[in-house]
CSV table of C-alpha atoms in Angstrom, one decimal:
chain,number,residue,atom,x,y,z
Z,144,MET,CA,91.7,-133.4,43.3
Z,145,ALA,CA,88.9,-135.8,42.6
Z,146,THR,CA,87.3,-137.5,45.6
Z,147,ALA,CA,84.8,-140.3,45.9
Z,148,LEU,CA,83.9,-139.4,49.5
Z,149,PRO,CA,80.1,-138.9,49.8
Z,150,LEU,CA,79.2,-136.1,52.2
Z,151,ALA,CA,75.9,-134.7,53.5
Z,152,ARG,CA,74.8,-132.2,56.1
Z,153,TYR,CA,71.5,-132.7,58.0
Z,154,ARG,CA,69.5,-130.7,60.5
Z,155,LEU,CA,68.0,-132.9,63.2
Z,156,GLU,CA,64.9,-131.3,64.7
Z,157,PHE,CA,63.4,-132.4,68.1
Z,158,THR,CA,60.4,-131.4,70.2
Z,159,VAL,CA,61.4,-131.1,73.8
Z,160,GLU,CA,59.3,-133.2,76.2
Z,161,THR,CA,60.9,-132.6,79.6
Z,162,ALA,CA,63.0,-129.6,80.5
Z,163,LEU,CA,66.4,-129.9,78.9
Z,164,ARG,CA,69.6,-128.0,79.5
Z,165,LEU,CA,72.6,-128.0,77.2
Z,166,PRO,CA,76.0,-126.6,78.2
Z,167,ALA,CA,77.8,-123.7,76.6
Z,168,TYR,CA,79.3,-125.9,74.0
Z,169,SER,CA,77.1,-129.1,73.6
Z,170,GLY,CA,79.1,-131.0,71.0
Z,171,SER,CA,80.8,-133.3,73.5
Z,172,ALA,CA,77.5,-133.9,75.4
Z,173,LEU,CA,75.7,-134.8,72.2
Z,174,ARG,CA,78.5,-137.1,71.0
Z,175,GLY,CA,78.5,-138.9,74.4
Z,176,ALA,CA,74.7,-139.5,74.3
Z,177,PHE,CA,74.9,-140.6,70.7
Z,178,GLY,CA,77.8,-143.0,71.4
Z,179,HIS,CA,75.9,-144.7,74.2
Z,180,ALA,CA,72.7,-145.1,72.2
Z,181,LEU,CA,74.6,-146.3,69.1
Z,182,ARG,CA,76.5,-149.0,71.0
Z,183,SER,CA,73.3,-150.1,72.7
Z,184,ALA,CA,71.6,-150.5,69.3
Z,185,ALA,CA,74.4,-152.0,67.3
Z,186,CYS,CA,76.6,-154.1,69.7
Z,187,MET,CA,75.9,-157.8,69.3
Z,188,THR,CA,78.4,-159.3,71.7
Z,189,ARG,CA,77.9,-156.9,74.7
Z,190,GLN,CA,81.6,-157.1,75.4
Z,191,LYS,CA,82.9,-154.2,77.7
Z,192,SER,CA,85.5,-153.3,75.1
Z,193,CYS,CA,85.7,-153.4,71.3
Z,194,ASP,CA,89.3,-154.4,71.3
Z,195,ALA,CA,88.9,-158.2,71.3
Z,196,CYS,CA,85.4,-158.3,69.7
Z,197,PRO,CA,85.2,-161.0,66.9
Z,198,LEU,CA,82.8,-158.7,65.1
Z,199,LEU,CA,85.0,-155.6,65.2
Z,200,ALA,CA,85.6,-155.5,61.4
Z,201,THR,CA,81.9,-155.5,60.5
Z,202,CYS,CA,80.3,-153.8,63.5
Z,203,PRO,CA,78.6,-150.5,62.5
Z,204,TYR,CA,79.2,-149.1,65.9
Z,205,ALA,CA,83.0,-149.6,65.6
Z,206,THR,CA,83.0,-148.3,62.0
Z,207,ILE,CA,81.2,-145.1,63.0
Z,208,PHE,CA,82.2,-144.4,66.6
Z,209,GLU,CA,85.4,-146.3,67.3
Z,210,SER,CA,87.0,-146.3,63.9
Z,211,ARG,CA,90.5,-147.7,64.4
Z,212,LEU,CA,93.6,-148.8,62.6
Z,213,THR,CA,95.6,-152.0,63.1
Z,214,GLY,CA,99.2,-151.8,62.2
Z,215,GLU,CA,101.2,-148.8,61.1
Z,216,HIS,CA,100.3,-146.0,58.7
Z,217,ALA,CA,102.5,-143.9,56.4
Z,218,LEU,CA,100.8,-140.6,57.3
Z,219,GLN,CA,100.8,-140.7,61.1
Z,220,LYS,CA,100.9,-142.8,64.2
Z,221,PHE,CA,97.4,-143.4,65.6
Z,222,THR,CA,95.1,-146.1,67.0
Z,223,GLN,CA,91.9,-144.5,65.8
Z,224,VAL,CA,91.1,-143.1,62.3
Z,225,PRO,CA,88.9,-140.0,61.7
Z,226,HIS,CA,85.3,-140.7,62.5
Z,227,PRO,CA,82.9,-140.4,59.6
Z,228,TYR,CA,80.5,-138.0,61.4
Z,229,ILE,CA,80.7,-134.5,62.6
Z,230,ILE,CA,78.2,-133.1,65.2
Z,231,GLU,CA,77.6,-129.4,64.7
Z,232,PRO,CA,75.8,-128.3,67.9
Z,233,PRO,CA,73.6,-125.3,68.6
Z,234,GLN,CA,75.3,-121.9,68.8
Z,235,TRP,CA,77.6,-121.2,71.7
Z,236,GLY,CA,76.0,-120.5,75.0
Z,237,GLU,CA,74.3,-122.5,77.7
Z,238,ARG,CA,70.6,-122.9,76.9
Z,239,ASP,CA,67.5,-124.1,78.7
Z,240,TYR,CA,64.7,-125.7,76.6
Z,241,ALA,CA,61.2,-125.9,77.9
Z,242,PRO,CA,58.7,-128.6,77.1
Z,243,GLY,CA,57.2,-127.9,73.6
Z,244,GLU,CA,60.2,-125.9,72.4
Z,245,MET,CA,62.1,-127.1,69.3
Z,246,LEU,CA,65.8,-128.1,69.6
Z,247,SER,CA,67.9,-128.6,66.5
Z,248,PHE,CA,71.5,-129.1,65.5
Z,249,HIS,CA,73.5,-130.2,62.4
Z,250,LEU,CA,75.1,-133.5,61.7
Z,251,VAL,CA,77.5,-134.3,58.8
Z,252,LEU,CA,77.9,-137.8,57.7
Z,253,ALA,CA,80.7,-139.0,55.4
Z,254,GLY,CA,81.5,-142.1,53.4
Z,255,ARG,CA,80.5,-145.3,55.1
Z,256,ALA,CA,78.4,-143.5,57.8
Z,257,LEU,CA,75.9,-142.6,55.1
Z,258,ASP,CA,75.3,-146.3,54.5
Z,259,GLN,CA,74.3,-146.4,58.2
Z,260,ALA,CA,72.3,-143.2,58.2
Z,261,ALA,CA,69.1,-144.9,59.4
Z,262,LEU,CA,70.9,-146.4,62.4
Z,263,VAL,CA,72.6,-143.1,63.1
Z,264,PHE,CA,69.3,-141.2,63.1
Z,265,TRP,CA,67.7,-143.9,65.2
Z,266,ALA,CA,70.5,-143.7,67.8
Z,267,PHE,CA,70.1,-139.9,68.1
Z,268,ALA,CA,66.3,-140.4,68.6
Z,269,ARG,CA,67.0,-143.0,71.3
Z,270,ALA,CA,69.6,-140.8,73.0
Z,271,PHE,CA,67.1,-138.0,73.4
Z,272,GLN,CA,64.4,-140.4,74.6
Z,273,ARG,CA,66.8,-141.6,77.4
Z,274,GLY,CA,67.9,-138.1,78.3
Z,275,VAL,CA,70.5,-135.6,77.3
Z,276,GLY,CA,72.3,-132.8,79.0
Z,277,ARG,CA,72.2,-131.7,82.7
Z,278,GLY,CA,69.2,-133.3,84.3
Z,279,ASP,CA,68.7,-135.8,81.4
Z,280,GLY,CA,66.0,-133.8,79.6
Z,281,THR,CA,64.2,-135.7,76.9
Z,282,ALA,CA,63.0,-134.8,73.4
Z,283,GLN,CA,61.2,-136.5,70.5
Z,284,LEU,CA,62.8,-136.6,67.0
Z,285,LEU,CA,60.5,-134.6,64.7
Z,286,ARG,CA,62.3,-134.8,61.4
Z,287,VAL,CA,65.6,-134.8,59.6
Z,288,VAL,CA,66.3,-132.3,56.9
Z,289,HIS,CA,69.0,-132.7,54.3
Z,290,LEU,CA,70.8,-129.4,53.8
Z,291,GLY,CA,71.9,-129.6,50.2
Z,292,GLU,CA,71.3,-127.0,47.5
Z,293,GLN,CA,67.8,-127.0,48.8
Z,294,GLU,CA,66.4,-128.0,52.2
Z,295,THR,CA,64.6,-131.4,51.9
Z,296,VAL,CA,62.9,-133.4,54.6
Z,297,VAL,CA,64.3,-136.9,54.3
Z,298,LEU,CA,62.9,-138.5,57.5
Z,299,ASP,CA,59.7,-137.9,59.3
Z,300,GLY,CA,60.2,-139.1,62.9
Z,301,PRO,CA,62.3,-142.1,64.1
Z,302,GLY,CA,62.0,-145.4,62.4
Z,303,GLY,CA,60.6,-144.1,59.1
Z,304,HIS,CA,61.9,-144.5,55.6
Z,305,ILE,CA,64.8,-142.2,54.6
Z,306,ASP,CA,63.9,-140.6,51.2
Z,307,ASP,CA,66.6,-140.7,48.5
Z,308,HIS,CA,68.8,-137.5,48.3
Z,309,ASP,CA,72.0,-136.4,46.9
Z,310,THR,CA,75.1,-137.1,48.9
Z,311,THR,CA,77.7,-135.5,46.6
Z,312,ILE,CA,79.3,-132.1,47.2
Z,313,ALA,CA,79.7,-129.8,44.2
Z,314,PRO,CA,83.3,-128.9,43.3
Z,315,PRO,CA,84.5,-125.4,44.4
Z,316,PRO,CA,83.4,-122.6,42.0
Z,317,ASP,CA,86.9,-121.1,41.7
Z,318,CYS,CA,90.0,-123.3,42.0
Z,319,ALA,CA,92.3,-120.4,40.9
Z,320,ALA,CA,91.5,-118.3,44.0
Z,321,GLU,CA,94.5,-116.4,45.2
Z,322,SER,CA,92.9,-115.2,48.4
Z,323,LEU,CA,90.5,-116.9,50.8
Z,324,THR,CA,89.4,-116.3,54.4
Z,325,LEU,CA,88.5,-119.1,56.8
Z,326,GLN,CA,85.9,-117.8,59.3
Z,327,PHE,CA,86.2,-120.2,62.3
Z,328,ASP,CA,83.0,-120.4,64.2
Z,329,THR,CA,84.1,-123.1,66.6
Z,330,PRO,CA,87.5,-123.4,68.3
Z,331,LEU,CA,90.4,-124.6,66.1
Z,332,ARG,CA,92.9,-126.8,67.9
Z,333,LEU,CA,96.1,-127.6,66.0
Z,334,GLN,CA,98.7,-130.1,67.2
Z,335,ALA,CA,102.5,-129.8,67.0
Z,336,ASN,CA,104.5,-133.0,67.7
Z,337,GLY,CA,101.7,-134.5,69.8
Z,338,ARG,CA,101.1,-131.4,71.9
Z,339,ARG,CA,98.9,-128.3,71.6
Z,340,ALA,CA,100.4,-125.9,69.1
Z,341,THR,CA,101.5,-122.5,70.4
Z,342,ALA,CA,100.2,-119.2,68.8
Z,343,GLU,CA,103.4,-119.0,66.8
Z,344,GLU,CA,102.8,-122.5,65.4
Z,345,TYR,CA,99.4,-121.6,63.9
Z,346,THR,CA,101.0,-121.3,60.4
Z,347,PRO,CA,99.4,-121.8,56.9
Z,348,ARG,CA,101.6,-124.9,56.5
Z,349,ARG,CA,100.3,-126.5,59.7
Z,350,LEU,CA,96.7,-125.6,58.9
Z,351,LEU,CA,96.8,-126.8,55.3
Z,352,THR,CA,98.8,-130.0,55.9
Z,353,THR,CA,96.4,-130.9,58.8
Z,354,LEU,CA,93.4,-130.4,56.5
Z,355,VAL,CA,94.9,-132.3,53.6
Z,356,ARG,CA,95.7,-135.2,55.9
Z,357,ARG,CA,92.2,-135.2,57.3
Z,358,VAL,CA,90.6,-135.3,53.8
Z,359,ALA,CA,93.0,-138.0,52.7
Z,360,LEU,CA,92.4,-140.3,55.7
Z,361,MET,CA,88.6,-139.8,55.4
Z,362,ASN,CA,88.8,-141.0,51.8
Z,363,GLU,CA,91.1,-143.9,52.6
Z,364,PHE,CA,89.1,-145.3,55.5
Z,365,HIS,CA,85.5,-144.2,54.7
Z,366,GLY,CA,85.6,-143.5,51.0
Z,367,ALA,CA,86.9,-145.2,47.9
Z,368,GLY,CA,90.5,-145.6,49.1
Z,369,PRO,CA,93.7,-143.6,49.3
Z,370,LEU,CA,94.1,-140.5,47.2
Z,371,ALA,CA,97.1,-140.2,44.9
Z,372,LEU,CA,98.7,-137.1,46.6
Z,373,ASP,CA,102.2,-135.7,46.8
Z,374,PHE,CA,102.2,-134.8,50.5
Z,375,SER,CA,105.8,-133.5,50.5
Z,376,GLY,CA,105.1,-131.3,47.5
Z,377,LEU,CA,101.9,-129.9,49.1
Z,378,ALA,CA,103.7,-129.2,52.3
Z,379,ALA,CA,106.4,-127.3,50.4
Z,380,GLN,CA,103.7,-125.3,48.6
Z,381,ALA,CA,101.9,-124.5,51.8
Z,382,GLU,CA,105.2,-123.2,53.2
Z,383,VAL,CA,105.0,-120.1,51.0
Z,384,ILE,CA,101.4,-119.3,51.5
Z,385,ARG,CA,100.9,-115.9,53.2
Z,386,SER,CA,98.4,-115.2,56.0
Z,387,GLU,CA,96.7,-112.6,58.0
Z,388,LYS,CA,94.9,-113.5,61.2
Z,389,LYS,CA,92.2,-112.0,63.3
Z,390,LEU,CA,92.0,-114.8,65.8
Z,391,HIS,CA,91.4,-114.9,69.5
Z,392,TRP,CA,91.4,-117.7,72.1
Z,393,ARG,CA,88.2,-119.1,73.4
Z,394,ASP,CA,88.5,-121.2,76.5
Z,395,TRP,CA,86.3,-124.3,77.0
Z,396,THR,CA,86.5,-127.2,79.4
Z,397,ARG,CA,84.6,-130.4,79.5
Z,398,TYR,CA,84.4,-133.3,81.9
Z,399,SER,CA,85.5,-136.7,80.6
Z,400,SER,CA,83.8,-139.5,82.3
Z,401,ARG,CA,86.1,-142.0,80.7
Z,402,GLN,CA,89.2,-140.3,82.1
Z,403,ASP,CA,87.4,-139.0,85.2
Z,404,ARG,CA,88.8,-135.5,84.8
Z,405,LYS,CA,88.2,-132.1,83.4
Z,406,MET,CA,89.8,-131.4,80.0
Z,407,ASP,CA,90.8,-127.9,78.7
Z,408,LEU,CA,89.7,-127.9,75.1
Z,409,GLY,CA,90.0,-124.2,74.1
Z,410,GLY,CA,91.1,-123.0,70.7
Z,411,VAL,CA,91.1,-120.1,68.3
Z,412,ILE,CA,88.1,-118.5,66.6
Z,413,GLY,CA,87.8,-115.7,64.1
Z,414,ALA,CA,89.2,-115.0,60.6
Z,415,TRP,CA,92.3,-116.4,59.0
Z,416,LYS,CA,93.1,-115.1,55.5
Z,417,LEU,CA,95.3,-117.1,53.2
Z,418,SER,CA,97.0,-115.6,50.1
Z,419,GLY,CA,99.1,-117.0,47.3
Z,420,ASP,CA,98.9,-119.9,45.0
Z,421,LEU,CA,95.9,-121.7,46.7
Z,422,ALA,CA,94.8,-123.7,43.7
Z,423,PRO,CA,96.2,-127.0,45.0
Z,424,PHE,CA,94.4,-126.5,48.3
Z,425,VAL,CA,91.1,-125.1,47.2
Z,426,PRO,CA,89.4,-128.5,46.9
Z,427,PHE,CA,90.5,-129.5,50.4
Z,428,LEU,CA,89.5,-126.1,51.8
Z,429,HIS,CA,86.1,-126.5,50.2
Z,430,LEU,CA,85.5,-130.0,51.7
Z,431,GLY,CA,86.8,-128.8,55.1
Z,432,GLN,CA,83.6,-126.7,55.4
Z,433,TRP,CA,81.8,-130.1,56.0
Z,434,LEU,CA,84.7,-132.1,57.5
Z,435,HIS,CA,86.1,-129.4,59.9
Z,436,VAL,CA,89.8,-129.4,60.8
Z,437,GLY,CA,92.0,-130.0,63.8
Z,438,LYS,CA,91.5,-131.9,67.0
Z,439,GLU,CA,88.0,-132.9,68.3
Z,440,ALA,CA,86.4,-132.3,64.9
Z,441,SER,CA,83.9,-135.1,65.4
Z,442,PHE,CA,82.0,-133.0,68.0
Z,443,GLY,CA,82.2,-129.9,66.0
Z,444,LEU,CA,85.5,-128.1,66.8
Z,445,GLY,CA,87.4,-126.5,63.9
Z,446,GLY,CA,84.3,-125.6,62.0
Z,447,TYR,CA,84.7,-122.8,59.4
Z,448,ARG,CA,83.1,-121.1,56.4
Z,449,LEU,CA,85.0,-119.9,53.4
Z,450,LEU,CA,84.8,-116.2,52.6
Z,451,HIS,CA,86.4,-114.1,49.8
Z,452,ALA,CA,87.4,-111.2,52.1
Z,453,MET,CA,88.3,-110.5,55.7
Z,454,PRO,CA,85.2,-109.6,57.7
């Protein structure tokens, strides 16, 4: 599978200025702060909702943070398309940062979001200037590091020039792999008919078709356009893939200010080994290490690494 979707992972490094506390899983908090700052920086009309905005089609905030579809789509029914960013927060566990300490996390940008990288980094800098986490602790953006084959500083502080860097991902080294293990470091949440999948429904077919769909939609809406894929054929091939799982449930809840309620967002973490004719899926599995898979991927859930053996 050839793909024209540019991808890049960055490490954003901050110096804490006032005491800052991040929750056990901070991906949602970081996304919320980023969204508010991005809208403040990019919104031209100041309307309360993007729905009727006359600039919706060209607004970078809408493109990045409220990506949406008008009309129907052949792959699935939805009002929002996958967001072209993935926030990969610090390791699990509530953490207090004292003034002078360094705070860092990873950010993946895909497709059209890379065209707006300067705005994205500026929005994160503004978010931490305003306050993030419990108590609204503040921090100063120190630098942005591109995590490619080598680590390269591409931005020194907010508002500077972003140095040129490679935003292509090398193809997987072995497309003929017959066995791969996905090590999930953040909770994987799969859906079945619009609801949370049960343990028995965490099958290779559901995992692989979810991943193929995510990569395809990313390419269609944020890359060069639709991929020429035989989805029915890929689903049939996924049906015969064997698996071995060492997964366990990790509970996690967050408060949604938009819905004014607590939301249970737990999922499975651990190792999931796939065996069989994986060649059609290796390119997707490779890209999934940047794009993540499953629900709430934009704030870091469903993140995994590919291994060649069960841990």
